[in-house]
Short mmCIF file of C-alpha atoms in Angstrom, two decimals:
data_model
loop_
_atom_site.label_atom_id
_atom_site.label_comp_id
_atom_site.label_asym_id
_atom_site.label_seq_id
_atom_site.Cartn_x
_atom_site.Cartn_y
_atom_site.Cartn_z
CA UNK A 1 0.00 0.00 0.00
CA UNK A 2 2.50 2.16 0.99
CA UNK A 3 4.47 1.65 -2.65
CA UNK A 4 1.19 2.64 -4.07
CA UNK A 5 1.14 5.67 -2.27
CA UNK A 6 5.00 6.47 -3.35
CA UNK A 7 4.48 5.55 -6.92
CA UNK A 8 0.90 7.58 -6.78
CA UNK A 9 2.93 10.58 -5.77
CA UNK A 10 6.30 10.24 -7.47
CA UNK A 11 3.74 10.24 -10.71
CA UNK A 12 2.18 13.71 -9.47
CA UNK A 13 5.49 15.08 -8.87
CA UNK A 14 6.65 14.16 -12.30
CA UNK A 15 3.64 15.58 -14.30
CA UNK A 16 3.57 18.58 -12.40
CA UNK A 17 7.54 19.16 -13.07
CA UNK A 18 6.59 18.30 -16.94
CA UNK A 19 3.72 20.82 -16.82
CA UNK A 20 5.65 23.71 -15.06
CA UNK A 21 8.13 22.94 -17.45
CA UNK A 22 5.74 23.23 -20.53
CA UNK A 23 4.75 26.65 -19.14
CA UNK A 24 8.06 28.26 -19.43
CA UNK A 25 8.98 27.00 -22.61
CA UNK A 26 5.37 28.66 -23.95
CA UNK A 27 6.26 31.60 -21.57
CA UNK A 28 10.20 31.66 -23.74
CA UNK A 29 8.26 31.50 -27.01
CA UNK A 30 5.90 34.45 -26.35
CA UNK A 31 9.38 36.11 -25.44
CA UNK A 32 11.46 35.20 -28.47
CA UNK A 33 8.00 36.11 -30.67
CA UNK A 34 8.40 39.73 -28.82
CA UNK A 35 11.69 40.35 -29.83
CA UNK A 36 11.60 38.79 -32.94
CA UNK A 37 8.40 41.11 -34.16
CA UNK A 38 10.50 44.24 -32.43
CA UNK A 39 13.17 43.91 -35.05
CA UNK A 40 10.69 42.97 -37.98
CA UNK A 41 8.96 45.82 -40.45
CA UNK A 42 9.66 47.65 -43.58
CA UNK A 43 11.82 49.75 -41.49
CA UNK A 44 14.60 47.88 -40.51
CA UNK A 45 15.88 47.88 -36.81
CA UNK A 46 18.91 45.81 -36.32
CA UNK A 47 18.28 43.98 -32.55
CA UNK A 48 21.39 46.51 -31.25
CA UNK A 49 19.48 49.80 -32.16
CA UNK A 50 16.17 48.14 -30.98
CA UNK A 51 18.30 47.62 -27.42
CA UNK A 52 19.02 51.04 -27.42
CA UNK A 53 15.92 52.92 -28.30
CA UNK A 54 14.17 51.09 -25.41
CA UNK A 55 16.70 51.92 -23.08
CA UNK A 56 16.27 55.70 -23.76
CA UNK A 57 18.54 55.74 -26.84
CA UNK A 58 17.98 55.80 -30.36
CA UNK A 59 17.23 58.49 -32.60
CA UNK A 60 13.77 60.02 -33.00
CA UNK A 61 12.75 58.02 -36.17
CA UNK A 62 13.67 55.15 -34.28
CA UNK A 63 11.49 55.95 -31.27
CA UNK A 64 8.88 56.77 -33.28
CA UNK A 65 8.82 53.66 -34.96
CA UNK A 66 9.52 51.15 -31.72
CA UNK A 67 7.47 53.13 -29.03
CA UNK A 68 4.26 54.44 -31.63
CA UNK A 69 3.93 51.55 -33.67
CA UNK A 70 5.68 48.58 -33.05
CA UNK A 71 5.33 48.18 -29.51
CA UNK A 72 1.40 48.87 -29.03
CA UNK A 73 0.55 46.93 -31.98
CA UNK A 74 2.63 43.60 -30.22
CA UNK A 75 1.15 43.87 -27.09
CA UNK A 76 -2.40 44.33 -28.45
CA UNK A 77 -1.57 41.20 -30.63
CA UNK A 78 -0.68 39.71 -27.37
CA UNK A 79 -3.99 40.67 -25.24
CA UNK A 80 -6.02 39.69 -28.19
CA UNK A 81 -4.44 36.11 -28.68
CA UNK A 82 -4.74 35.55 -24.92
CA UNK A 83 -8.22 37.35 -24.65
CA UNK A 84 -9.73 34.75 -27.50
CA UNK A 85 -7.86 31.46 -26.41
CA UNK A 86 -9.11 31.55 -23.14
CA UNK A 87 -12.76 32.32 -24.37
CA UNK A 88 -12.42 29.45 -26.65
CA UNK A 89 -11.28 26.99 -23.63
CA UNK A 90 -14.43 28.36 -21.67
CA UNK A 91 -16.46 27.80 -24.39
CA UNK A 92 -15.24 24.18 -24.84
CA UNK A 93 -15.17 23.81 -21.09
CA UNK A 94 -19.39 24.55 -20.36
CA UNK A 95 -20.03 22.82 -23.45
CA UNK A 96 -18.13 19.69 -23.60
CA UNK A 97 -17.76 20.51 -27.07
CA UNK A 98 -14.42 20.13 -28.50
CA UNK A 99 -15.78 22.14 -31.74
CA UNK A 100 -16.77 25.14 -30.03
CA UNK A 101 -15.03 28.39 -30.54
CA UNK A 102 -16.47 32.01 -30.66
CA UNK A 103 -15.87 32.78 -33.82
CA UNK A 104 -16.95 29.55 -35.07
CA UNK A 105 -20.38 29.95 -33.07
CA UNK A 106 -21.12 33.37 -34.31
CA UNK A 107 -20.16 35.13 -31.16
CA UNK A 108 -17.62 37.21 -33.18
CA UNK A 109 -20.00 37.87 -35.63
CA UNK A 110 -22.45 39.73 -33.69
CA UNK A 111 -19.37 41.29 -32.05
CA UNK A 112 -18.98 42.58 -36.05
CA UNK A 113 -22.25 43.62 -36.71
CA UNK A 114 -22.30 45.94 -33.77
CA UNK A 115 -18.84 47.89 -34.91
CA UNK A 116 -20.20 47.85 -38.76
CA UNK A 117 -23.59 49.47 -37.44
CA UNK A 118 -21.34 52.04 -35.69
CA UNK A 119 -19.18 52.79 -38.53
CA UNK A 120 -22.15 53.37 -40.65
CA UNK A 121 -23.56 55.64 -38.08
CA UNK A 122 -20.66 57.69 -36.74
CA UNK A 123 -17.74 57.05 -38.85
CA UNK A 124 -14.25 55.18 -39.28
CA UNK A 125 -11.92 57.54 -37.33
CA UNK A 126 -14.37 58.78 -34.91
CA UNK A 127 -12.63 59.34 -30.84
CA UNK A 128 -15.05 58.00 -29.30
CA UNK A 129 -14.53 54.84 -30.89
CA UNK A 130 -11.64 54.04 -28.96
CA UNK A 131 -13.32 53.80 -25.46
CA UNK A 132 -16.97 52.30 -27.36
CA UNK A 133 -15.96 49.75 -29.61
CA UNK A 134 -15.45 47.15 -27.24
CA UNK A 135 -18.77 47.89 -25.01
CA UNK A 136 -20.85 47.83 -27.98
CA UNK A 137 -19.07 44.65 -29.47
CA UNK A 138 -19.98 43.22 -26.05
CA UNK A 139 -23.57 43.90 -26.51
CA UNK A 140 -23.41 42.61 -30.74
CA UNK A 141 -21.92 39.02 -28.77
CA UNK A 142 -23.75 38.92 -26.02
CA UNK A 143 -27.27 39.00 -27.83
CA UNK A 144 -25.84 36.01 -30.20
CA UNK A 145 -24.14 34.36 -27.25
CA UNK A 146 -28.22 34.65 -24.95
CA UNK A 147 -29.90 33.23 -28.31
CA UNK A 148 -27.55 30.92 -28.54
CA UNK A 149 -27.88 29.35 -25.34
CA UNK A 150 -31.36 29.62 -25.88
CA UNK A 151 -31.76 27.95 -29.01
CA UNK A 152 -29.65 25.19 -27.67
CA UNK A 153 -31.01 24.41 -24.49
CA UNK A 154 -33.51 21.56 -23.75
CA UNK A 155 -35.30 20.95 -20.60
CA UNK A 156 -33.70 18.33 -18.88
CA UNK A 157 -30.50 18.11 -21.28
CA UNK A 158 -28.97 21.21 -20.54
CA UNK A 159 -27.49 22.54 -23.59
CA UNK A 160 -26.74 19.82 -26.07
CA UNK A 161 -23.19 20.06 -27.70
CA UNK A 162 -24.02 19.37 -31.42
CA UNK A 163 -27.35 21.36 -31.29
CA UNK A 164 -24.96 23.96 -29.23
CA UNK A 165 -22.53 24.49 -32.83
CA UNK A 166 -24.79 23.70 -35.63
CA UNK A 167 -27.00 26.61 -34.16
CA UNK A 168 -23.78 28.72 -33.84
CA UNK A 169 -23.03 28.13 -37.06
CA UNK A 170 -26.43 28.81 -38.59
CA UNK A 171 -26.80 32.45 -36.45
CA UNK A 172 -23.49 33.19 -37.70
CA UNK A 173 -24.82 32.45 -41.69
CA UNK A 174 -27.79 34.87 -40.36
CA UNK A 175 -25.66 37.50 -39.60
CA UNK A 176 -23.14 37.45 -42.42
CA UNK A 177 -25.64 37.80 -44.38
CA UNK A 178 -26.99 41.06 -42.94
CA UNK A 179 -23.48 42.10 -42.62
CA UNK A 180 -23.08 42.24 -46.47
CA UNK A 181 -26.24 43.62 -46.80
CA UNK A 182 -25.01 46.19 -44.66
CA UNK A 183 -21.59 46.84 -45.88
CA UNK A 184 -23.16 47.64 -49.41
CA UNK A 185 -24.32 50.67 -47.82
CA UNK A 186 -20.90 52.17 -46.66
CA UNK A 187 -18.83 54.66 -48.55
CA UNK A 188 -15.58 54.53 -49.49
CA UNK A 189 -13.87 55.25 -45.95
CA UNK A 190 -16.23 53.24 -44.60
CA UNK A 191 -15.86 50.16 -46.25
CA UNK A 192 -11.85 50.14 -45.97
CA UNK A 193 -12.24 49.96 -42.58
CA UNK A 194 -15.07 47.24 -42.57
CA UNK A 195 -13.01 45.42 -45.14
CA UNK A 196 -9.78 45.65 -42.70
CA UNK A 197 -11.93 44.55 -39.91
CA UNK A 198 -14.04 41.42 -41.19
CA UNK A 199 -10.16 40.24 -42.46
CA UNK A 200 -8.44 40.49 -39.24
CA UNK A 201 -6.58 43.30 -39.39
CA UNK A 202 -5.08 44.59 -36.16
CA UNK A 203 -5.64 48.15 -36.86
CA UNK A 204 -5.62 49.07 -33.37
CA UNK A 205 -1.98 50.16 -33.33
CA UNK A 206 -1.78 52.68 -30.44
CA UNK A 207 -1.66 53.23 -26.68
CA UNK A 208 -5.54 54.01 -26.67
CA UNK A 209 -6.12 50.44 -27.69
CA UNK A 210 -4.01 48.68 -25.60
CA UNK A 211 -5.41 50.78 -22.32
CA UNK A 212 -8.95 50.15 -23.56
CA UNK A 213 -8.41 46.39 -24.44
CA UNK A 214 -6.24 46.06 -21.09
CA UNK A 215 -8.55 46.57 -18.07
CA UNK A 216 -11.07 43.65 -19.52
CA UNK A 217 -7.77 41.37 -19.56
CA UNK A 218 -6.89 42.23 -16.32
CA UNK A 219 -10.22 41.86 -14.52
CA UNK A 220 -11.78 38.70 -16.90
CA UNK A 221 -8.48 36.16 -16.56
CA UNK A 222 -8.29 36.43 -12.99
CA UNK A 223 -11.63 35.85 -12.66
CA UNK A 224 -11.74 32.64 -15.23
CA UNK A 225 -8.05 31.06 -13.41
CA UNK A 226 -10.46 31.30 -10.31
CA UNK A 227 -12.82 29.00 -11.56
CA UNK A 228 -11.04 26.33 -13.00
CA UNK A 229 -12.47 23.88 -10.38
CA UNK A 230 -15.50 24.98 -11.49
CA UNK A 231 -14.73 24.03 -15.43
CA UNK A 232 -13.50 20.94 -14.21
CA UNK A 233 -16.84 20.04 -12.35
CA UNK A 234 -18.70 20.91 -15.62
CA UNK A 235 -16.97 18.74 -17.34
CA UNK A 236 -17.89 15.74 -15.65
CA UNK A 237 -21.58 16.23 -16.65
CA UNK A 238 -24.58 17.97 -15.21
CA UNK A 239 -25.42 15.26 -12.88
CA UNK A 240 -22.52 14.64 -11.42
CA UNK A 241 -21.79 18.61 -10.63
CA UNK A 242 -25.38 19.10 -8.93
CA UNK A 243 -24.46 16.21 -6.90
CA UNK A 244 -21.16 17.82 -6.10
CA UNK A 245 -23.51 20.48 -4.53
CA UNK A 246 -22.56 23.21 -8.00
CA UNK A 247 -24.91 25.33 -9.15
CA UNK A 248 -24.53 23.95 -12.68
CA UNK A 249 -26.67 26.68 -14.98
CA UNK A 250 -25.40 29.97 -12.84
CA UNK A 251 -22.18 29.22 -13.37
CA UNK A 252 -22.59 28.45 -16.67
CA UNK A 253 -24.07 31.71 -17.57
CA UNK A 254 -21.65 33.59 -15.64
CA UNK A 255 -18.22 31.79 -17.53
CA UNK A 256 -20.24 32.15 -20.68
CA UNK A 257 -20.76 35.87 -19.99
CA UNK A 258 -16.77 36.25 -19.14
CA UNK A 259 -16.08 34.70 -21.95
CA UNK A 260 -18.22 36.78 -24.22
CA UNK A 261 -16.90 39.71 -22.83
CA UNK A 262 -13.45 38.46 -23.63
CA UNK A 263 -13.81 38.02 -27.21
CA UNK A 264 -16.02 40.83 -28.03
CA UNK A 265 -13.64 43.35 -26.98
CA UNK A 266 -10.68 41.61 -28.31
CA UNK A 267 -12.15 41.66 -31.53
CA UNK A 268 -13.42 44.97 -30.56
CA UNK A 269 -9.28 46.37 -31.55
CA UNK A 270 -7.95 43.39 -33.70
CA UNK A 271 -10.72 42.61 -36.21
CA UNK A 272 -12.72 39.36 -36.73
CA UNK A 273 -9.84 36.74 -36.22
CA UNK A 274 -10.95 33.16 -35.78
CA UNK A 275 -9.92 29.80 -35.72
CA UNK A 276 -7.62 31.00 -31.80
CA UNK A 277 -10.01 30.05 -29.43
CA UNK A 278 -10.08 26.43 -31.48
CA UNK A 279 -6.34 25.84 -31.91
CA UNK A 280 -4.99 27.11 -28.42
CA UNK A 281 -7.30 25.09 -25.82
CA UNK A 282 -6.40 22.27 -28.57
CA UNK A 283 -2.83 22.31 -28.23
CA UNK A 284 -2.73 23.08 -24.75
CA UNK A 285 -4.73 20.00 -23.66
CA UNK A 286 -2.58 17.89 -25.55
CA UNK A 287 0.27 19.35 -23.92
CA UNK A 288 -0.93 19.48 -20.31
CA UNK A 289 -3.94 17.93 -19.91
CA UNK A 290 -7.54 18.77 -19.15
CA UNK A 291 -7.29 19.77 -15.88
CA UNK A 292 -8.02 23.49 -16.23
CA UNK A 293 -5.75 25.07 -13.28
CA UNK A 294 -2.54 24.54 -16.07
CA UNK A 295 -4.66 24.41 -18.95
CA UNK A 296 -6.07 27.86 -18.27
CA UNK A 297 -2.65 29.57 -18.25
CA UNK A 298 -0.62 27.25 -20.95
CA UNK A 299 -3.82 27.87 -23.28
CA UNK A 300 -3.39 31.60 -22.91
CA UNK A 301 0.27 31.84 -23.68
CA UNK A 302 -0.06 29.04 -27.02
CA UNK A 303 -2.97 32.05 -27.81
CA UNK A 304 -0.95 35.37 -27.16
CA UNK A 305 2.09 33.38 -29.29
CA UNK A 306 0.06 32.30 -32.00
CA UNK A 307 -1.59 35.55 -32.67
CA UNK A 308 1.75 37.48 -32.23
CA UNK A 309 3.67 35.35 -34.48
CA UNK A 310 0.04 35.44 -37.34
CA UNK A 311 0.87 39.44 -36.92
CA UNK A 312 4.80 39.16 -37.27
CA UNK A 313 4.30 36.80 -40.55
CA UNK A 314 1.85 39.13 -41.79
CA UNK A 315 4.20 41.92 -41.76
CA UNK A 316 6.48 40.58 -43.48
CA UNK A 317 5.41 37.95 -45.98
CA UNK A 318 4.94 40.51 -48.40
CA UNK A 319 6.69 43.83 -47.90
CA UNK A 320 6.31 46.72 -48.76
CA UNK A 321 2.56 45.48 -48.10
CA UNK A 322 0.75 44.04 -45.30
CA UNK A 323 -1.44 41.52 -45.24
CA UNK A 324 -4.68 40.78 -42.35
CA UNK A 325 -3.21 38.62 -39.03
CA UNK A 326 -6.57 36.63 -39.87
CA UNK A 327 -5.38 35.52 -42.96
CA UNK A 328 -2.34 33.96 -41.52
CA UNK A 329 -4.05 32.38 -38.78
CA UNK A 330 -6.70 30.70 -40.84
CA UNK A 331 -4.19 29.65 -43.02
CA UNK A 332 -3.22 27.45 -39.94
CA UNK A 333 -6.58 27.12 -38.25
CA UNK A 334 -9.03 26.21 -41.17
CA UNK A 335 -7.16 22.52 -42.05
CA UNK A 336 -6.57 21.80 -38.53
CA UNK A 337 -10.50 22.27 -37.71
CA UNK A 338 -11.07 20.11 -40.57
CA UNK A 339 -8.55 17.39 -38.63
CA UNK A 340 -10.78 17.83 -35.94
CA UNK A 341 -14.23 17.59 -37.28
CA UNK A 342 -12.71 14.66 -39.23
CA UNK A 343 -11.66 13.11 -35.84
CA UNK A 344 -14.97 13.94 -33.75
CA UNK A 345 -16.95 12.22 -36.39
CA UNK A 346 -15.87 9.11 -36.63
#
């Protein structure tokens, strides 16, 4: 018995060295992809004068390009990859669904149709979009998100995985559909921007972004690592967490409404980008598991390194242009959810 015990915990010591271990190789990654996308534009940096312009150096072309573009649009990449990663895992997590994702279910659609109704109605470059955007993105998601849910539930069931992403995916047809009806309407400066947007463009390149987009991050992921138990109860089943004394549909709503919030107002600054909250929770399961007190933070860091390494490709693939961050990541993300519809259907 007492051999059991050793083995038992010599096991647990070893997969929590291995996961700790995973976490700091993601956390070098997201480090090397910062530096990396420092030194990488049309304007070339070499890695020396980069060094020196952040340590008060530099000339003022150099500042100019590290401090007012570089550097806001890496961290936004950053808060956006770790923003939609961790709404995917929640999503996956109260569903059971290893599908789910909110672009996928249309959250990040009615997220869209909220900033295309106020471009039409106040403009591309207006101020005020800075602070709105993401508060009216959040109310474009959370409508799809609530009809969602309701479409999907059944009494007694809960809410049924397939029914949960078939009627994701035919809200989201609903809403494309008005979006293009929509877009035919906008002029010229209009549709640029709607164009950038829908193509996953992170536009957002400034301070204002990253302050607006930052006080969600900070007060959402706390929140979610908190109730990681909780994801873990949910995903033994309904009956099985009511018996566990959790109040199963309560804190359902609430993790759905966190992560919502999350990836309307990090589409809010970056643009409709999809296929992160399906690849990240992916990989980091495989990596570490499905118990959600690692998976939580090793899915957020695969996110913010995925997205900021989309954005650095994007930059560079073909200078002088640009192309969207979207692009790049669904270059990645559309075969592998085709791997794993291929694999959940069998």
């Amino acid at each position: 018995m007492e051999n059991i015990k050793q083995k038992n915990e010599a096991h647990k010591n070893k997969v929590a060295k291995r996961n700790i271990t995973i976490l700091i190789t993601c956390l070098i990654l997201l480090i090397l992809s910062f530096v990396i996308s420092m030194n990488t534009g049309y304007t070339k940096l070499s890695p020396n004068d980069t060094l020196k312009t952040l340590f008060g150096g530099g000339s003022h072309k150099e500042k100019l390009i590290l401090f007012k573009f570089r550097l806001p649009r890496i961290v936004v990449s950053i808060l956006v990859g770790i923003g939609l990663s961790l709404s995917g895992c929640i999503i996956q997590g109260i569903s059971r669904n290893p599908l789910a994702d909110p672009g996928l279910l249309g959250i990040n659609a009615g997220a869209g149709l909220m900033v295309i109704l106020y471009v039409m109605f106040f403009g591309a470059k207006s101020f005020l979009s800075v602070f709105t955007l993401p508060f009216l993105a959040l109310i474009g998601a959370g409508i799809t998100a609530i009809l969602i849910y309701i479409l999907s539930y059944k009494k007694g069931e809960g809410v049924a995985p397939l029914r949960l992403i078939l009627t994701g995916i035919a809200i989201q047809a609903g809403i494309s559909a008005l979006t293009t009806l929509l877009v035919i309407k906008l002029d010229d400066t209009q549709f640029d921007f709607v164009a950038n947007w829908q193509s996953g463009s992170i536009w957002a390149s400034n301070w204002n972004f990253v302050m607006t987009l930052l006080p969600w991050i900070l007060i959402l992921v706390p929140y979610i690592m908190m109730k990681s138990r909780v994801l873990d109860i949910l995903n033994l089943g309904d009956e099985l967490a009511y018996s566990l004394g959790t109040e199963v549909e309560r804190e359902r709503q609430l993790l759905l409404g966190a992560a919502v919030a999350l990836a309307a107002s990090s589409v809010s600054v970056s643009g409709s980008i999809g296929f992160v909250g399906l690849i990240a929770p992916h990989l980091a399961r495989r990596l570490v598991g499905s118990k959600h007190r690692i998976l939580l933070p090793t899915c957020a860091l695969i996110g913010a390194v995925l997205v900021s390494i989309s954005d650095t490709i994007a930059k560079i693939i073909v200078q002088p242009l640009e192309i969207p961050t979207g692009i790049v990541v669904a270059i990645v993300g559309a075969p592998y959810f085709l791997y794993l519809l291929s694999r959940n259907t069998q």
